[in-house]
Tab-separated table of C-alpha atoms in Angstrom:
chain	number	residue	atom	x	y	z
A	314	UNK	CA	59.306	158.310	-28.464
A	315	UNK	CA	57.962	156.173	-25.935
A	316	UNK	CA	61.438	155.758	-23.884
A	317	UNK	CA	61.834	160.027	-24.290
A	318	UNK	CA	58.504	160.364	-22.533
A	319	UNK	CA	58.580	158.037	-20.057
A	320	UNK	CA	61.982	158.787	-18.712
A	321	UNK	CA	63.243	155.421	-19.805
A	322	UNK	CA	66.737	154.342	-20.226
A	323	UNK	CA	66.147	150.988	-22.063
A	324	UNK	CA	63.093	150.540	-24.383
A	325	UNK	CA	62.044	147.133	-22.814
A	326	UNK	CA	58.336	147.262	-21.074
A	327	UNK	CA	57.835	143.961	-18.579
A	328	UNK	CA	54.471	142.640	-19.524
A	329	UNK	CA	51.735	142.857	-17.035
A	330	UNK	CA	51.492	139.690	-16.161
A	331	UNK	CA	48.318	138.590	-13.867
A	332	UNK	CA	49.624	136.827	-10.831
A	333	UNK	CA	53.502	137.140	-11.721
A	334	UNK	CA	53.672	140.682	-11.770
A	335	UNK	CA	54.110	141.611	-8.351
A	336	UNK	CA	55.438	144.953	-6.556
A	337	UNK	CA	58.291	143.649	-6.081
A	338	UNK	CA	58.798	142.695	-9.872
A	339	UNK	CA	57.625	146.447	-11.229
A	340	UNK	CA	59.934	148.047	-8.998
A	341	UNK	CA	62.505	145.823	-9.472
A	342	UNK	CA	62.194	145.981	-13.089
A	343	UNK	CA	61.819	149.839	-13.017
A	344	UNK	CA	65.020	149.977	-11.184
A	345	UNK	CA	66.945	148.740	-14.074
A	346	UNK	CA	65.856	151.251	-15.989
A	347	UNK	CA	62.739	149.201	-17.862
A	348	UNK	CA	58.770	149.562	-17.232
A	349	UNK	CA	57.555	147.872	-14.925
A	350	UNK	CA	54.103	146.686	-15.210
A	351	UNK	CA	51.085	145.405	-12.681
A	352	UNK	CA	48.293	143.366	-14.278
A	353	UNK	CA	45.404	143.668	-12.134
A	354	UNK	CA	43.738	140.776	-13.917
A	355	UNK	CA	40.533	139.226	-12.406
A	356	UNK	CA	41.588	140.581	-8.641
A	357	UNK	CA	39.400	142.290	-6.063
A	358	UNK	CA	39.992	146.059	-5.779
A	359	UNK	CA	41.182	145.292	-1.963
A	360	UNK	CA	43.865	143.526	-3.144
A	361	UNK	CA	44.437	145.804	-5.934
A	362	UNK	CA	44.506	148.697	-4.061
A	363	UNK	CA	47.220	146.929	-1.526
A	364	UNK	CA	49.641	146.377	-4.085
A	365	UNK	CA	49.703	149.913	-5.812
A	366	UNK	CA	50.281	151.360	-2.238
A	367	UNK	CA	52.892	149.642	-2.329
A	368	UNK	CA	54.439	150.033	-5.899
A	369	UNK	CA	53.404	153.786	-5.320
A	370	UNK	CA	55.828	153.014	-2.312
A	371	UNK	CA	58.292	151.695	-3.886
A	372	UNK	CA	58.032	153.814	-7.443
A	373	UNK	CA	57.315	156.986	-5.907
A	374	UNK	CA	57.313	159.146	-9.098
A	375	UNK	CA	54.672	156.589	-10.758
A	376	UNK	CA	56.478	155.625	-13.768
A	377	UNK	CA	54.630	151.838	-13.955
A	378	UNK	CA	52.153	151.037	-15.691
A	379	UNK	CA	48.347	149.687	-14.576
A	380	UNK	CA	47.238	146.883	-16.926
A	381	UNK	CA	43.476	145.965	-16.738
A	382	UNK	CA	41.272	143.666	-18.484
A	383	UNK	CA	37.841	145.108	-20.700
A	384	UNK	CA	36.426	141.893	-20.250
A	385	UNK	CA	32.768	141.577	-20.006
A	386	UNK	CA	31.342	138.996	-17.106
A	387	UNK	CA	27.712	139.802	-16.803
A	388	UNK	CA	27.169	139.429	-20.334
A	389	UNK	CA	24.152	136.911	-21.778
A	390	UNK	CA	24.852	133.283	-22.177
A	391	UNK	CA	23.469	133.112	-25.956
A	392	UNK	CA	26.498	131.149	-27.496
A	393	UNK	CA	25.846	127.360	-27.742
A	394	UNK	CA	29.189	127.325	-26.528
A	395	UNK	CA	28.478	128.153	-23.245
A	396	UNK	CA	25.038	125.750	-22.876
A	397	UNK	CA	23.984	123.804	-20.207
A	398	UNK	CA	24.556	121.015	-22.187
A	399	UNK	CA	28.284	121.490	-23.211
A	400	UNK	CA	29.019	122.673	-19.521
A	401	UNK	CA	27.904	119.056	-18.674
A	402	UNK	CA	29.691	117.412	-21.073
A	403	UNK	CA	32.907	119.027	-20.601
A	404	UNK	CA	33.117	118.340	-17.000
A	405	UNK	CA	32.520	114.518	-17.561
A	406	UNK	CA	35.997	115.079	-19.809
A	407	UNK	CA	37.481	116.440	-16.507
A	408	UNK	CA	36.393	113.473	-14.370
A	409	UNK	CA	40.069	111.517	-14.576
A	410	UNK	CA	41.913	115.152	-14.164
A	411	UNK	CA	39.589	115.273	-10.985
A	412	UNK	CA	41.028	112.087	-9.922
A	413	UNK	CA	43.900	112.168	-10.339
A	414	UNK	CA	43.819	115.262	-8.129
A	415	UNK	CA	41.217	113.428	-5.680
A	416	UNK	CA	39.300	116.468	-6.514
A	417	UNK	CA	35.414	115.637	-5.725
A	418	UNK	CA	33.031	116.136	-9.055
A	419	UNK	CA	31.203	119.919	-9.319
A	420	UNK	CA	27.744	119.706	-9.179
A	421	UNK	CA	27.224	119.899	-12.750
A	422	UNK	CA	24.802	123.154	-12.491
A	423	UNK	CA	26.280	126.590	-14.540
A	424	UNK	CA	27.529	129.405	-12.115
A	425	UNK	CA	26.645	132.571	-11.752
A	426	UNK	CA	29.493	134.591	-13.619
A	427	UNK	CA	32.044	135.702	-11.313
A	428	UNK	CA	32.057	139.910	-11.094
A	429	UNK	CA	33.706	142.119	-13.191
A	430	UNK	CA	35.950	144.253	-11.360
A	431	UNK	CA	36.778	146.751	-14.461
A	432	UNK	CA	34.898	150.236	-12.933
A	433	UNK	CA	37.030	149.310	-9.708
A	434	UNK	CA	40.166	149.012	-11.269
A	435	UNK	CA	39.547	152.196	-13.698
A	436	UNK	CA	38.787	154.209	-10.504
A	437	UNK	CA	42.131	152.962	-8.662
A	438	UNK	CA	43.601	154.500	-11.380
A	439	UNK	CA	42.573	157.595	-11.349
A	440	UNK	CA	43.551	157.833	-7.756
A	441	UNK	CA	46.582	156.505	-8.123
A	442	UNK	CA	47.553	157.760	-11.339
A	443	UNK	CA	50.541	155.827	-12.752
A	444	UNK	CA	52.252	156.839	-16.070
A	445	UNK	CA	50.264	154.132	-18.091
A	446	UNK	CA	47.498	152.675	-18.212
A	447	UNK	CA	47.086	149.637	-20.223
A	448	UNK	CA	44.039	147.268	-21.138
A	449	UNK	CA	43.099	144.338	-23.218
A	450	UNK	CA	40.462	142.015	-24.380
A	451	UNK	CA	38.676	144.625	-25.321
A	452	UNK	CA	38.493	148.867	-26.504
A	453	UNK	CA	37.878	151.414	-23.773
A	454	UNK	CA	35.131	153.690	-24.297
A	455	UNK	CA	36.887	157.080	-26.251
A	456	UNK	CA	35.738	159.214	-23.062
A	457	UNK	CA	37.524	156.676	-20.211
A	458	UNK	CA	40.302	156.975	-22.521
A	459	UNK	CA	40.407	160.737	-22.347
A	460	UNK	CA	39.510	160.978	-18.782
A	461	UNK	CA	42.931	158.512	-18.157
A	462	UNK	CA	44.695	160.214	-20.650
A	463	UNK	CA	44.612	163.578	-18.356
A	464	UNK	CA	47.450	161.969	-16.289
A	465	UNK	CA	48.939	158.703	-18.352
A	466	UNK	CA	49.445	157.407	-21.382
A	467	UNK	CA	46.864	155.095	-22.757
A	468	UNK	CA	47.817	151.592	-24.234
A	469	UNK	CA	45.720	149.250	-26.199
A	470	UNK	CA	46.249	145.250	-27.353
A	471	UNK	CA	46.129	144.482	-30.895
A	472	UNK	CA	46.182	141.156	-32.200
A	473	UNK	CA	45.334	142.038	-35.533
A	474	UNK	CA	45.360	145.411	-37.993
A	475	UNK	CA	41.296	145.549	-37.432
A	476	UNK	CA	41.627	145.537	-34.009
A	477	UNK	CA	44.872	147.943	-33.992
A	478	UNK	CA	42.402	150.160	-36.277
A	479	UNK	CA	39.638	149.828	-34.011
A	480	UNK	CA	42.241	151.275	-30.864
A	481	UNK	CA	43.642	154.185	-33.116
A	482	UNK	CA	39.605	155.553	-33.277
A	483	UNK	CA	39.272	154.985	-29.304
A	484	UNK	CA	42.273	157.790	-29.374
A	485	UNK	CA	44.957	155.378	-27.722
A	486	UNK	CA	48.106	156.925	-26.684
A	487	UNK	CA	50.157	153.715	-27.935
A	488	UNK	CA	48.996	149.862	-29.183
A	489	UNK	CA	50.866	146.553	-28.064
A	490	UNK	CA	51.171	144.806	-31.325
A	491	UNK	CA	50.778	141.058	-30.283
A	492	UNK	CA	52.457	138.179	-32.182
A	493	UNK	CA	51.228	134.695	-32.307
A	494	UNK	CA	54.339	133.773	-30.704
A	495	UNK	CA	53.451	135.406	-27.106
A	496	UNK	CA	53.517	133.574	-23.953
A	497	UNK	CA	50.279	133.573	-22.117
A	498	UNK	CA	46.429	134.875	-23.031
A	499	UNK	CA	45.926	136.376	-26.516
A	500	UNK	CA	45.016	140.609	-25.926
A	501	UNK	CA	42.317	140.157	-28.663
A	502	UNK	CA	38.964	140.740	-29.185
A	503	UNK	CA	37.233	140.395	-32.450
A	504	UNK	CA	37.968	136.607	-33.325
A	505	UNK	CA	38.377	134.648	-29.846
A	506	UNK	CA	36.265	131.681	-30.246
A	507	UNK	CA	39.073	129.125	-31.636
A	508	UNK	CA	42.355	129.682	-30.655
A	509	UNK	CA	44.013	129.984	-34.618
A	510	UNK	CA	41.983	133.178	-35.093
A	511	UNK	CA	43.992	135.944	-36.007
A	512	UNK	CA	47.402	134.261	-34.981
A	513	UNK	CA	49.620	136.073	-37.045
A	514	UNK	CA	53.625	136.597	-36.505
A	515	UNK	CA	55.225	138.897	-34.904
A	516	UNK	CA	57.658	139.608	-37.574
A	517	UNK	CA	54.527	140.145	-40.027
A	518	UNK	CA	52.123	141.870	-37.476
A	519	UNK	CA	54.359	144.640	-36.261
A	520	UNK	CA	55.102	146.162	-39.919
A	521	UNK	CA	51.544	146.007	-40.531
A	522	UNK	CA	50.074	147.563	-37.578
A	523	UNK	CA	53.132	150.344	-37.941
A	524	UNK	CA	51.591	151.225	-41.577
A	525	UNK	CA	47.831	151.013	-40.222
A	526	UNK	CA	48.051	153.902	-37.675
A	527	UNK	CA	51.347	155.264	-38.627
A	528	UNK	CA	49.292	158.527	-40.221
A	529	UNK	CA	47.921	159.015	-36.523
A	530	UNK	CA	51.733	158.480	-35.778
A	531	UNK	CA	50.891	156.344	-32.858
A	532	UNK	CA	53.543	154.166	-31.531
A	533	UNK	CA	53.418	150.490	-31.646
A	534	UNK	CA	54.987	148.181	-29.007
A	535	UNK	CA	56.270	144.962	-29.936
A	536	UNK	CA	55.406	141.620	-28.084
A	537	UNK	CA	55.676	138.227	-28.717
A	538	UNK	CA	58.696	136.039	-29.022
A	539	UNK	CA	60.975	138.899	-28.016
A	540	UNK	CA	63.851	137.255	-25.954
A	541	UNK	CA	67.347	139.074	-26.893
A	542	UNK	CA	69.015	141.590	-28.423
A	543	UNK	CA	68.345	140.480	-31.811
A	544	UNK	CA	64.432	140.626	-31.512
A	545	UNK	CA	64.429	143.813	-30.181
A	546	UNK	CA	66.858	144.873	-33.427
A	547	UNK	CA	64.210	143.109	-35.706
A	548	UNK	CA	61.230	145.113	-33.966
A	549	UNK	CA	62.363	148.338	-34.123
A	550	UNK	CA	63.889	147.970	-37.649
A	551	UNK	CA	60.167	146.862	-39.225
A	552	UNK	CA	58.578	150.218	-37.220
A	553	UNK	CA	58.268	149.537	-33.335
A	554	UNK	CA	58.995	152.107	-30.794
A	555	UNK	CA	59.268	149.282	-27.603
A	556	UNK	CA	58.964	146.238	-26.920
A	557	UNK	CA	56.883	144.442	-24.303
A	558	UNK	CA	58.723	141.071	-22.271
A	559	UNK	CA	57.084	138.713	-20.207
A	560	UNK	CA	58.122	135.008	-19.930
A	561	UNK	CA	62.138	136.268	-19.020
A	562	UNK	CA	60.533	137.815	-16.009
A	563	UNK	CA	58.597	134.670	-15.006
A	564	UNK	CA	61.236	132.898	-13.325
A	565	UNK	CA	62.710	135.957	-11.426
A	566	UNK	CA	62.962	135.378	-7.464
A	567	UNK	CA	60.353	138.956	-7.566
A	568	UNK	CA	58.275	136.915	-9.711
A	569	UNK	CA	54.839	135.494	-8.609
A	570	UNK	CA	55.125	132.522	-10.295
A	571	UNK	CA	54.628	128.988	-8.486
A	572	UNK	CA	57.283	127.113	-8.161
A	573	UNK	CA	55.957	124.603	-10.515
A	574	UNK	CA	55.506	127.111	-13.159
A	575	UNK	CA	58.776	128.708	-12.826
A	576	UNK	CA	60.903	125.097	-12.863
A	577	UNK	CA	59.138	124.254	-16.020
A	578	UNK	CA	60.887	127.570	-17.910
A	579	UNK	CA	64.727	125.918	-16.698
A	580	UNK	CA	67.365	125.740	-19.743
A	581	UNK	CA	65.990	121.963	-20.510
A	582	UNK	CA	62.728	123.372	-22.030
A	583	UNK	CA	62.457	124.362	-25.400
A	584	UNK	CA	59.095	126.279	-26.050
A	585	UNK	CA	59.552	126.989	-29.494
A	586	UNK	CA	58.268	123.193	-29.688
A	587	UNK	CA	57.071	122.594	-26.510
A	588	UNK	CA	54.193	125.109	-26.489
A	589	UNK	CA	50.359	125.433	-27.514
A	590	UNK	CA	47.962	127.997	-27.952
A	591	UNK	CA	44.792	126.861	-26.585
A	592	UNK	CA	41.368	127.866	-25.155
A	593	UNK	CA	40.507	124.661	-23.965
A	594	UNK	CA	41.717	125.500	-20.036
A	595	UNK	CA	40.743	129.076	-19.393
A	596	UNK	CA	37.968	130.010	-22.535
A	597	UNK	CA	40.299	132.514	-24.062
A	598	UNK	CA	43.521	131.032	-26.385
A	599	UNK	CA	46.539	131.042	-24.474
A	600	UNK	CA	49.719	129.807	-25.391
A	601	UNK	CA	51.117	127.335	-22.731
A	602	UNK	CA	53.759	124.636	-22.395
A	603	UNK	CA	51.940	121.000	-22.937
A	604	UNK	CA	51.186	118.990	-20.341
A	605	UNK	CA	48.767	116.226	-19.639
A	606	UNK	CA	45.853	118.719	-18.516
A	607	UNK	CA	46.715	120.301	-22.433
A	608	UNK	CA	46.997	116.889	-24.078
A	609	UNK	CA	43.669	116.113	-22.418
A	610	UNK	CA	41.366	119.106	-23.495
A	611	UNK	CA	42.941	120.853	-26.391
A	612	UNK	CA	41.199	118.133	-28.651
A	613	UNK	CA	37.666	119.591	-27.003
A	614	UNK	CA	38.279	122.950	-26.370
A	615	UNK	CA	35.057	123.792	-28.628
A	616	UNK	CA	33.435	123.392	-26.214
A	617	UNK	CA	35.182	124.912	-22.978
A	618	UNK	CA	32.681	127.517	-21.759
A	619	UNK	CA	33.767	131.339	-22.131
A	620	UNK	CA	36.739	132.650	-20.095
A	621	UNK	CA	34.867	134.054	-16.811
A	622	UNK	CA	32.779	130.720	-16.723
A	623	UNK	CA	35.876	128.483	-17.656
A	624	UNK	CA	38.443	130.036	-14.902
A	625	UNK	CA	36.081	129.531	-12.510
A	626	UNK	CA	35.546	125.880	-13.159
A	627	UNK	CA	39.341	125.650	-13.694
A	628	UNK	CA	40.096	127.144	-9.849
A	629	UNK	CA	40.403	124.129	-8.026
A	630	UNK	CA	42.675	122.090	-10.238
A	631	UNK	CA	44.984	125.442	-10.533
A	632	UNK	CA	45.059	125.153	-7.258
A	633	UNK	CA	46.524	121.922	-6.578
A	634	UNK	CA	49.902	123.437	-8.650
A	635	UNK	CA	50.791	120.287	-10.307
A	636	UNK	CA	52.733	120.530	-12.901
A	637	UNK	CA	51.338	118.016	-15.089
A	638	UNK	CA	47.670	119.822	-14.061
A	639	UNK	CA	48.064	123.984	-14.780
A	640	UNK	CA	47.981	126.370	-17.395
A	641	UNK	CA	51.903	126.803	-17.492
A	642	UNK	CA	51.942	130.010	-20.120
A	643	UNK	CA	55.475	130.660	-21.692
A	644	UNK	CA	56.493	132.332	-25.660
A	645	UNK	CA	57.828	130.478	-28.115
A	646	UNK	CA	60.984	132.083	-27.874
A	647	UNK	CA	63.034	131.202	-24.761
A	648	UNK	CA	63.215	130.221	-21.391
A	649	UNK	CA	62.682	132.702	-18.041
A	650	UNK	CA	65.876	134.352	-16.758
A	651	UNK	CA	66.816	133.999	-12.863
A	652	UNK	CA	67.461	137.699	-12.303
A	653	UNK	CA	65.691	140.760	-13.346
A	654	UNK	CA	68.779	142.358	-14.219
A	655	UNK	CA	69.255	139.406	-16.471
A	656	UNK	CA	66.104	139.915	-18.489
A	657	UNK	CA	66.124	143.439	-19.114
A	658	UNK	CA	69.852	143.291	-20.268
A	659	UNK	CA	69.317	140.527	-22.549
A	660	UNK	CA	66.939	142.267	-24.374
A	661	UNK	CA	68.373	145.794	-24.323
């Protein structure tokens, strides 16, 4: 359904990927016949804005899709989670990561919450209008999701059949059904607090979701721990429409991957042991490769502060791009490809 209306020739959507999905990944990706996909993440609407001039460039009839995140930054600090007292006593278990960056100590005060860029993002895409519009973290009020709906199709994150439920009344076009198995932040939002919340299998959560909305006969996209042929036969036999790809495209040349985090996907790694899922670096559960930053704060990550609050803390030892120091998010199915090409057609 999803490939008829979109024009598609393969049924394989490229995750939107914050910071690796560039425009030269959607178009590239689009060009082979897939969707491409631009995750506008946590970025200011100037530089959101210069990139979809240029994948409007470089996909003039606008068949990509806009992902953006319903994630709330201004909201209270109520959770003991996120109190003075934890924020102090999780940066004295950063100390040796700080030097073994020679990274000076923070000044052990809470920041202000960095802004949400949301209403921005939801404006640039009304005037830019791509085919889809994605979001996660979150539900988009029922009206936004009609307003978008006048010139794209609408697609929610589920993690879970409340959540997929809770999408289906919001009027969503589509839902990403997203197994535990997925490479990089979870698309939840009802149980985010410890990272085993609602981490449930692909191979379970797709047939489930499928019978939860399939009276409203909305299509469900598979993701998580998709990686060749054989997944994509699995999907679509238990009910999927699509499926949704993102660590093959992380170690394209397109890609906007470090070069640390694209070296640690080669054809030595094996993430179906070698990853995590954690909340401990960013304050939302990710699944990542282990490293020593991993090692050292997935035993506290209770009490990491909430995602806005933790990525900011986080910035300046992302920064640095050591290997051994950064959230290096991968599946737990496979390693990146080197080509575009490569990943769509392994998939297809």
């Amino acid at each position: 359904m999803l490939r008829q209306l979109l024009g598609l020739r393969t049924s394989v959507i490229q995750a939107p990927m914050f910071g690796v999905s560039t425009p030269a990944l959607v178009a590239e990706v689009v060009k082979h016949g897939a969707l491409g996909s631009y995750g506008a993440g946590v970025s200011p609407p100037t530089i959101v804005r210069k990139d979809l001039e240029e994948i409007a460039r470089l996909v003039p009839d606008k068949r990509f899709n806009l992902n953006v995140f319903v994630e709330s930054a201004s909201s209270s600090r109520t959770s003991e989670h996120d109190s003075a007292a934890n924020w102090n006593t999780y940066d004295r278990l950063l100390e040796p990561v700080r030097a073994a960056l020679q990274l000076g100590m923070p000044s052990g005060s809470v920041p202000e919450p960095p802004a949400s860029f949301l209403d921005d993002h939801l404006a640039l895409a009304q005037e830019f209008r791509p085919a889809v519009v994605s979001f996660c973290f979150g539900v988009l009020d029922g009206a936004v999701v009609r307003d978008l709906q006048a010139f794209a199709l609408v697609v929610g994150t589920a993690t879970s059949v409340e959540e997929a439920a809770m999408l289906a009344d919001a009027g969503v076009d589509a839902i990403v059904a997203q197994g535990s198995e997925a490479g990089g932040h979870r698309g939840g939002f009802i149980a985010t607090r410890h990272p085993t919340d609602a981490l449930i299998g692909s191979m379970a959560l797709i047939p489930q979701i499928c019978d939860a909305v399939g009276r409203s006969r909305i299509p469900v996209i598979a993701a998580g721990g998709i990686s060749d042929a054989r997944h994509v036969q699995a999907a679509i036999a238990l009910g999927a429409d699509a499926v949704q790809v993102g660590t093959a495209f992380v170690g394209t040349p397109e890609s906007g991957a470090s070069r640390e985090w694209k070296l640690s996907l080669g054809p030595r790694v094996h993430p179906s042991t070698g990853t995590t899922v954690t909340r401990g670096l960013t304050g939302r559960p990710a699944r990542m490769l282990r490293n020593k930053l991993v090692d050292a704060l997935q035993p506290h990550e209770a009490l990491a502060a909430s995602s806005p609050w933790q990525r900011q803390r986080m910035r300046d030892i992302f920064q640095r791009k050591n290997a051994e120091y950064m959230g290096l998010l991968a599946g737990g199915a496979g390693t990146s490809c080197r080509q575009v090409g490569t990943a769509v057609h392994t998939v297809e």
